[in-house]
XYZ file of C-alpha atoms in Angstrom:
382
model
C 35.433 152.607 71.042
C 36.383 156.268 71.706
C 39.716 158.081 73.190
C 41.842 155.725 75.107
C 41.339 158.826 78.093
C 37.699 159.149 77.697
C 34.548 156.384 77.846
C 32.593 155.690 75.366
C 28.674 156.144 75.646
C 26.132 153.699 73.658
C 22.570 152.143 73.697
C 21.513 148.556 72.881
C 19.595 149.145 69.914
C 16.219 147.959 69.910
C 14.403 149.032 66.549
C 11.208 150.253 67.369
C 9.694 148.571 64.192
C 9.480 144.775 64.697
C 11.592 144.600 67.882
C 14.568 142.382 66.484
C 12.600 140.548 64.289
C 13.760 143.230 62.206
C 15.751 140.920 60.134
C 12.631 139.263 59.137
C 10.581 141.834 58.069
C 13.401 144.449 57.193
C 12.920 148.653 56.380
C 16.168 150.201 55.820
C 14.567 153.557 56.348
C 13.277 152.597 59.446
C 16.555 151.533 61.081
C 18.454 154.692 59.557
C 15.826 157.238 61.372
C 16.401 154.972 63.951
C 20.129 155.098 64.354
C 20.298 158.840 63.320
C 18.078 159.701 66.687
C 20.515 157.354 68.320
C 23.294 159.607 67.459
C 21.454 162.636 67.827
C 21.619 161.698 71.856
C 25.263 161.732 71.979
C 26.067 158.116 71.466
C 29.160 156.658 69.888
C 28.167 152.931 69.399
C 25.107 150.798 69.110
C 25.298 146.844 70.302
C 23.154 144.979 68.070
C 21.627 141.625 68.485
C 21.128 138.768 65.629
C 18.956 136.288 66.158
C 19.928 132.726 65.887
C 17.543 130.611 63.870
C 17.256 133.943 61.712
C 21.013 133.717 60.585
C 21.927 130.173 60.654
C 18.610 128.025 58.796
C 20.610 124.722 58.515
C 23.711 123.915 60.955
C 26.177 124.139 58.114
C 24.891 127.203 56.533
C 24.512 130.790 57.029
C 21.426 133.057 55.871
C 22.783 135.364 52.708
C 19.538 137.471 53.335
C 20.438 138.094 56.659
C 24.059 138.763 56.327
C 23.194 141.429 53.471
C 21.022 142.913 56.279
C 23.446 143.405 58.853
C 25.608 144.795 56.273
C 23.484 147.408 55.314
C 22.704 148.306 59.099
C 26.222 148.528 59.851
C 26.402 150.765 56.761
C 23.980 152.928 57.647
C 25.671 153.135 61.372
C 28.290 154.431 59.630
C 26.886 157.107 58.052
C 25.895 159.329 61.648
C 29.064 158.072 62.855
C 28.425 155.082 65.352
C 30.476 151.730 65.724
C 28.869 148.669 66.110
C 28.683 145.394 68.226
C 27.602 142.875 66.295
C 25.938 140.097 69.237
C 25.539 136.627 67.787
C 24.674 133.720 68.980
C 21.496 134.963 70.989
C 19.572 132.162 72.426
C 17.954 134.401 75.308
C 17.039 137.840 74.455
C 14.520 140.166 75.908
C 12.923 138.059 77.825
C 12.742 135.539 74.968
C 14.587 131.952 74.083
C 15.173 131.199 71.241
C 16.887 127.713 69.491
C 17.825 127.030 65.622
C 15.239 124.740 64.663
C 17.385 122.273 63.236
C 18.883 121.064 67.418
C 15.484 120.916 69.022
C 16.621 118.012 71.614
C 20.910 118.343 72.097
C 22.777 120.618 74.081
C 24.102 123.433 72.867
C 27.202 123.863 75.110
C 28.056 120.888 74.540
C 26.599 118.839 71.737
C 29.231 118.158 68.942
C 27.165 120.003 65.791
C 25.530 122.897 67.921
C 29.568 123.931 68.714
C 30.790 123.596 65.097
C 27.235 125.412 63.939
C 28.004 128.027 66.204
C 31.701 128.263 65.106
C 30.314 128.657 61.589
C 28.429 131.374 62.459
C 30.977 132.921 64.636
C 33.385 133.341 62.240
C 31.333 134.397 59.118
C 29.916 137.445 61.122
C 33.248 137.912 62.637
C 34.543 138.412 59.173
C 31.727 140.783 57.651
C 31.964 142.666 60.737
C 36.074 143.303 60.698
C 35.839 144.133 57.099
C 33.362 147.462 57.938
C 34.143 150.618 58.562
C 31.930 150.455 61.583
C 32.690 147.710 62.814
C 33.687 147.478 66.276
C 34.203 143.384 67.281
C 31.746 141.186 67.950
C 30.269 139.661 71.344
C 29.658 135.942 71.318
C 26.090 135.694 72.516
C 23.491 137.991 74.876
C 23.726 136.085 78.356
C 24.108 132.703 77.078
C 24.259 131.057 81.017
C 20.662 131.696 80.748
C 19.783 129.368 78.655
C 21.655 126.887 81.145
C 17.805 125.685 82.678
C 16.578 125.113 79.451
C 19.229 122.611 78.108
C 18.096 119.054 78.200
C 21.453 117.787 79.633
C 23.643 118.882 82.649
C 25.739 121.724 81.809
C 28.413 122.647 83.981
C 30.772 125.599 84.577
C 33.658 123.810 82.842
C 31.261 122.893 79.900
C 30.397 126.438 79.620
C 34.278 127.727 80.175
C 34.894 125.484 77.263
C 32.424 126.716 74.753
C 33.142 130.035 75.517
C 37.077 129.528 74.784
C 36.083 127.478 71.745
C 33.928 130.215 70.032
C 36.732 133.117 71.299
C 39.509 131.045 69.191
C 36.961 130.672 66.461
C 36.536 133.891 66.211
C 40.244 134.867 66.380
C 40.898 132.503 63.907
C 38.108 134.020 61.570
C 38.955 137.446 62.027
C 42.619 138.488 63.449
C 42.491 141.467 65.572
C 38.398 142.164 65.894
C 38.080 142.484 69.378
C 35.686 139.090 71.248
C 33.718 139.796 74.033
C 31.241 137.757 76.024
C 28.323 139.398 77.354
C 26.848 137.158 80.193
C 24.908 138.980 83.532
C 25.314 139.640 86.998
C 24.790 136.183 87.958
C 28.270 134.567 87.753
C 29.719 137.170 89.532
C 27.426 137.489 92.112
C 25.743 133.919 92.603
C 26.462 129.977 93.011
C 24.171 129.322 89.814
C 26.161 127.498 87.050
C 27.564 129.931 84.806
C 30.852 130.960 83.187
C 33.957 131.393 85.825
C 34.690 135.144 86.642
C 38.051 134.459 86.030
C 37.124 133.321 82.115
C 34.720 136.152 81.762
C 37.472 138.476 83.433
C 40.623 137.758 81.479
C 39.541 135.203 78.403
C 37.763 137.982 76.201
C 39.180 141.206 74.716
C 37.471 143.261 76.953
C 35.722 142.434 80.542
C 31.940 142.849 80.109
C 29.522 143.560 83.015
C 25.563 143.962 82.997
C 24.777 145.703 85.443
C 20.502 146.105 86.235
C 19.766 147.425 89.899
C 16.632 145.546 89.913
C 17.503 141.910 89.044
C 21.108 142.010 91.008
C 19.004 142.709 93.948
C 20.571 146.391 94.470
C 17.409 148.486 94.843
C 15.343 146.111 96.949
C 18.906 145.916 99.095
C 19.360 149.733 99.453
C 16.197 150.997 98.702
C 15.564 153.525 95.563
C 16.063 156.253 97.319
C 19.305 155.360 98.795
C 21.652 156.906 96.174
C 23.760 153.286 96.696
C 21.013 151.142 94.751
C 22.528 153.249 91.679
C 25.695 152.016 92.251
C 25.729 148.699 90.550
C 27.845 149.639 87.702
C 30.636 150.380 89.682
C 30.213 147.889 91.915
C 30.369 145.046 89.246
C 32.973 146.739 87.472
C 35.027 146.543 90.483
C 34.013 142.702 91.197
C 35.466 142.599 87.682
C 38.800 144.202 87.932
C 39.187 141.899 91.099
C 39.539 138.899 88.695
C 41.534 140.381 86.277
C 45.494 138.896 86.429
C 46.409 142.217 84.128
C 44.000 145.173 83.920
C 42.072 145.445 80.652
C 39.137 147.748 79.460
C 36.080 146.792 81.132
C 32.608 147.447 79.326
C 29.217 148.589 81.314
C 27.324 146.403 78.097
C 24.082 146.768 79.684
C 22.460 148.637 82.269
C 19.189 150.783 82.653
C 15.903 151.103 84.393
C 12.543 150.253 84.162
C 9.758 152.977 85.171
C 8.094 150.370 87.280
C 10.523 149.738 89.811
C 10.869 153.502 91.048
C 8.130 155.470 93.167
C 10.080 157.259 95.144
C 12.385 158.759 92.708
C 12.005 160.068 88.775
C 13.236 157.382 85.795
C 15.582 160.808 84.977
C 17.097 160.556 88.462
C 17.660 156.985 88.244
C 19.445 157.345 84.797
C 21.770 159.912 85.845
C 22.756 158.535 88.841
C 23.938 154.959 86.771
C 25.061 156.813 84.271
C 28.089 158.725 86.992
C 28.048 155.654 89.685
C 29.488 153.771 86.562
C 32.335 156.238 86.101
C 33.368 156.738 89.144
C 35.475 153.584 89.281
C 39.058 153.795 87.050
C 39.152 150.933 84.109
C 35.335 151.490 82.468
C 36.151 152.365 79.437
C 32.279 152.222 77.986
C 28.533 152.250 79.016
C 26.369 150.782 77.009
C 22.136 151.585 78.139
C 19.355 149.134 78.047
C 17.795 150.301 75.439
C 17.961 152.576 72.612
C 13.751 152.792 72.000
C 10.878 151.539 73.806
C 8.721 148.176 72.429
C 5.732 148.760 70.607
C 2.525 147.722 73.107
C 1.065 145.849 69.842
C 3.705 143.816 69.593
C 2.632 141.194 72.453
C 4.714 138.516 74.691
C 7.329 140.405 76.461
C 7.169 141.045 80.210
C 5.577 144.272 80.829
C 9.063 145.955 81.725
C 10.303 144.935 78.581
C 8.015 147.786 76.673
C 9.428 151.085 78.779
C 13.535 150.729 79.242
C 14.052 152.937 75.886
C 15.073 156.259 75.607
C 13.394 156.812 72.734
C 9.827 155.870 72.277
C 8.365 154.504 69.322
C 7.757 157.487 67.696
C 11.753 157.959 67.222
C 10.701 160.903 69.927
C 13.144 161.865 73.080
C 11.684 160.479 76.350
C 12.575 162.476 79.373
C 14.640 159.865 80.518
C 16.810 160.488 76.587
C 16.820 164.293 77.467
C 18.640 163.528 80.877
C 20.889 160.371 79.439
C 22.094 163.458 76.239
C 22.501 165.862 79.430
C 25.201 163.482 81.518
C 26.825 162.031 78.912
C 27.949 165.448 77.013
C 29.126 166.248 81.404
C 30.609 163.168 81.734
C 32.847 163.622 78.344
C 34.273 166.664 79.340
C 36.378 164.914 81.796
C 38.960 161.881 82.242
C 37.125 159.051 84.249
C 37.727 158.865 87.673
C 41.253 157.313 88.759
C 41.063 157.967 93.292
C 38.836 155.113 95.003
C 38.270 155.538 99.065
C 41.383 154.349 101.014
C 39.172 151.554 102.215
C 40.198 147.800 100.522
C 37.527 145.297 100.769
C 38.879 141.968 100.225
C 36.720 139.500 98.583
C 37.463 135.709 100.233
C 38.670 132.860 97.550
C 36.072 130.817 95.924
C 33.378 133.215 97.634
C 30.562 134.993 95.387
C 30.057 138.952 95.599
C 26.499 138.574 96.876
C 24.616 140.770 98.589
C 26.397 140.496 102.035
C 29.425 141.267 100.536
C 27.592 144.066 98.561
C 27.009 145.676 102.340
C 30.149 145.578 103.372
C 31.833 147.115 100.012
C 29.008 149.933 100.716
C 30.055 150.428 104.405
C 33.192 151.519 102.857
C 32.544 154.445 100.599
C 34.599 157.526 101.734
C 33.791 161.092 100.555
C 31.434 159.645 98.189
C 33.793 157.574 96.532
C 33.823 153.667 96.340
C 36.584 151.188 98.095
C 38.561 148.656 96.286
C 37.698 145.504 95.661
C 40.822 142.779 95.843
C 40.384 139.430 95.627
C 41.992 137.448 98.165
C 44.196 134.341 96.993
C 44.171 130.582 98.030
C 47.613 129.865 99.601
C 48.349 126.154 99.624
């Protein structure tokens, strides 16, 4: 993404003209003013988000229109300078599911068709997107364990370790060398639900990828906003993370952000700056990655009411305060090599336990000097 010494700093791009149904109704111009204002806040790299049904109309085929589309996008990335992350497979998506018409009743983990549809779809993308200038790998699909309570058969965690190992070597296969990631939230790391291993979403992509909200992991209601530790959740997941790892590799902040909503005592600004340093003050992030680039448009009904103020633009393509602060820390935070010196503290993390929120406590109890303790992941011995 950037200097192998230095992070690289991105937003989720959200265009502020048709949300991501963009692809439907698309205006080139739109996008590029877009993307330009994107760059003009320091970023690097955008992560951009297909939508299934969109791209793939028939299992065994893949949309020319929309292909074309992401083509030019990517092009016009290029042209103020940002990489891209091209996310496929997107069944859940702001709020939203979403499933190709043409599987309205089988699994899609694990239903024979949905897996070679997907692997169709997987590699063509994986190819456009390793052939461009701008383009920076590819992430398999925007928390697919979400979409876990709305299959119509069990899933389990091996199903879902499978698929995601299937769709990596598909997209290997398709495009040797484009780096695979696999952008799933908080909840495997730090809950029972059925989801994805840590230990596949640790070591089976290219990069580790973390999302890392203080509202929905539970951080701010734990520590309260004003407690400068319900910031912390970027480090804190990137260090569950590098627990699981068997050999250290880049780990990716993909998403994290705040709503305006869930602060009172403190300013959206405040909040932003203090995720924005929390999540380098850990060594091995290598990127961060906000939720999102603009706000929603209020006509565009449907989404959860959060859903319309995480941007840092508004729909206008105009700064919001919250942009002003994000430009400010992430042209400070460039000027210097991420941090490398944790507290002497070691928190160990018990086999086959989750890092919930009672582990979350004790990992804070052991900050030193305003600096966080490592996390190490204790072994089974048999």
């Amino acid at each position: 993404m950037t200097e192998p010494d230095r992070p690289a700093f991105g937003v989720n791009y959200v265009p502020r003209q048709q949300w991501w149904n963009a692809w439907l109704d698309f205006d080139e111009r739109s996008i590029a003013d877009d993307l330009a204002a994107i760059a003009a806040l320091g970023c690097d790299h955008v992560r951009v988000q297909c939508l299934w049904p969109a791209f793939q109309p028939t299992p065994t085929t893949v949309s020319a229109t929309a292909m074309s589309r992401l083509s030019v996008l990517l092009d016009r990335a290029h042209d103020v300078g940002l990489d891209v992350w091209v996310t496929v497979l997107n069944g859940f998506l702001s709020g939203w599911v979403f499933r190709p018409p043409w599987i309205p009743k089988a699994n899609l983990f694990t239903d024979a068709l949905a897996l070679s549809a997907a692997k169709t779809l997987i590699g063509s993308v994986a190819e456009l997107v390793a052939d461009h200038p701008a383009g920076a790998g590819i992430d398999l699909g925007n928390e697919p364990n979400m979409l876990v309570g709305f299959e119509p058969s069990t899933v389990t965690t091996q199903d879902l370790d499978d698929w995601a190992r299937t769709l990596i070597d598909a997209a290997h296969a398709a495009a040797p060398g484009l780096p695979v990631v696999l952008g799933a939230d908080h909840q495997p790391w730090t809950t029972s639900q059925t989801g994805f291993t840590p230990a596949l979403l640790a070591n089976d992509p290219d990069l580790t990828t973390v999302h890392a909200w203080p509202y929905f992991s539970g951080f701010i209601g734990h520590f309260g906003e004003e407690n400068d530790l319900a910031w912390s959740i970027g480090a804190y997941l990137a260090q569950v993370a590098a627990a699981h790892q068997l050999a250290p590799k880049p780990i990716w902040i993909q998403e994290i952000g705040v709503a305006p909503e869930w602060v009172t005592g403190v300013s959206v600004e405040h909040a932003t700056e203090r995720l924005l340093r929390h999540s380098l003050s850990v060594p091995g992030v290598s990127a961060v990655t906000w939720w999102a680039s603009h706000d929603i448009r209020p006509e565009y009904g449907g989404f959860a009411p959060l859903e319309y103020g995480l941007g840092l633009l508004d729909v206008d393509n105009q700064v919001k305060p919250a942009g002003r602060r994000f430009a400010e820390v992430v042209a400070d935070l460039r000027k210097v090599a991420p941090s490398t010196e944790l507290a002497p503290a070691i928190v160990a993390l018990p086999p086959d336990d989750v890092a919930d929120l009672a582990f979350t406590t004790r990992w804070a109890e052991a900050w030193s000097d305003g600096r966080p303790p490592q996390i190490v992941r204790e072994m089974n011995i048999e």
